[in-house]
CSV table of C-alpha atoms in Angstrom, one decimal:
chain,number,residue,atom,x,y,z
A,1270,MET,CA,10.8,14.3,14.8
A,1271,ASP,CA,9.3,13.9,18.3
A,1272,LYS,CA,7.3,10.9,19.5
A,1273,LYS,CA,3.9,12.5,18.8
A,1274,GLU,CA,4.7,13.2,15.1
A,1275,ASN,CA,6.1,9.8,14.7
A,1276,GLN,CA,2.9,8.3,16.1
A,1277,ASP,CA,0.8,10.3,13.7
A,1278,THR,CA,2.9,9.2,10.8
A,1279,MET,CA,2.6,5.5,11.8
A,1280,THR,CA,-1.2,5.9,12.2
A,1281,LYS,CA,-1.5,7.4,8.7
A,1282,ALA,CA,0.7,4.6,7.3
A,1283,GLY,CA,-1.4,2.0,9.0
A,1284,CYS,CA,-4.6,3.5,7.6
A,1285,GLY,CA,-3.1,3.7,4.1
A,1286,PHE,CA,-2.0,0.1,4.3
A,1287,ALA,CA,-5.4,-1.0,5.5
A,1288,VAL,CA,-7.1,0.7,2.6
A,1289,PHE,CA,-4.5,-0.7,0.2
A,1290,ALA,CA,-5.0,-4.2,1.5
A,1291,ALA,CA,-8.8,-3.9,1.2
A,1292,VAL,CA,-8.6,-2.7,-2.4
A,1293,PHE,CA,-6.0,-5.4,-3.2
A,1294,ILE,CA,-8.3,-8.2,-1.8
A,1295,LEU,CA,-11.3,-6.7,-3.7
A,1296,LEU,CA,-9.3,-6.6,-7.0
A,1297,CYS,CA,-7.9,-10.1,-6.4
A,1298,SER,CA,-11.4,-11.5,-6.1
A,1299,ILE,CA,-12.3,-9.8,-9.4
A,1300,ASN,CA,-9.2,-10.4,-11.5
A,1301,PRO,CA,-6.0,-11.8,-9.7
A,1302,PHE,CA,-3.7,-11.7,-12.8
A,1303,VAL,CA,-4.3,-8.0,-13.4
A,1304,THR,CA,-4.0,-7.2,-9.7
A,1305,ILE,CA,-0.6,-9.0,-9.4
A,1306,GLY,CA,0.6,-7.1,-12.5
A,1307,ILE,CA,-0.4,-3.8,-11.0
A,1308,PHE,CA,1.1,-4.8,-7.6
A,1309,TRP,CA,4.5,-5.6,-9.1
A,1310,PHE,CA,4.4,-2.4,-11.2
A,1311,LEU,CA,3.7,-0.3,-8.0
A,1312,ALA,CA,6.4,-2.2,-6.1
A,1313,ILE,CA,9.0,-1.5,-8.7
A,1314,LEU,CA,7.9,2.1,-9.0
A,1315,VAL,CA,8.2,2.6,-5.2
A,1316,LEU,CA,11.7,0.9,-5.2
A,1317,CYS,CA,12.9,3.2,-8.0
A,1318,ILE,CA,11.6,6.4,-6.2
A,1319,TYR,CA,13.1,5.6,-2.8
């Protein structure tokens, strides 16, 4: 993987994280308990996959 590809991957990850953070904050303002539940579920799911 050369530097250019790595940079593109990092940019995509950054954009994905920014979108995720925005959605997370939006959901938190609506219903924090459900959001935290979903967040933990996703975190455990990701840990199991990787």
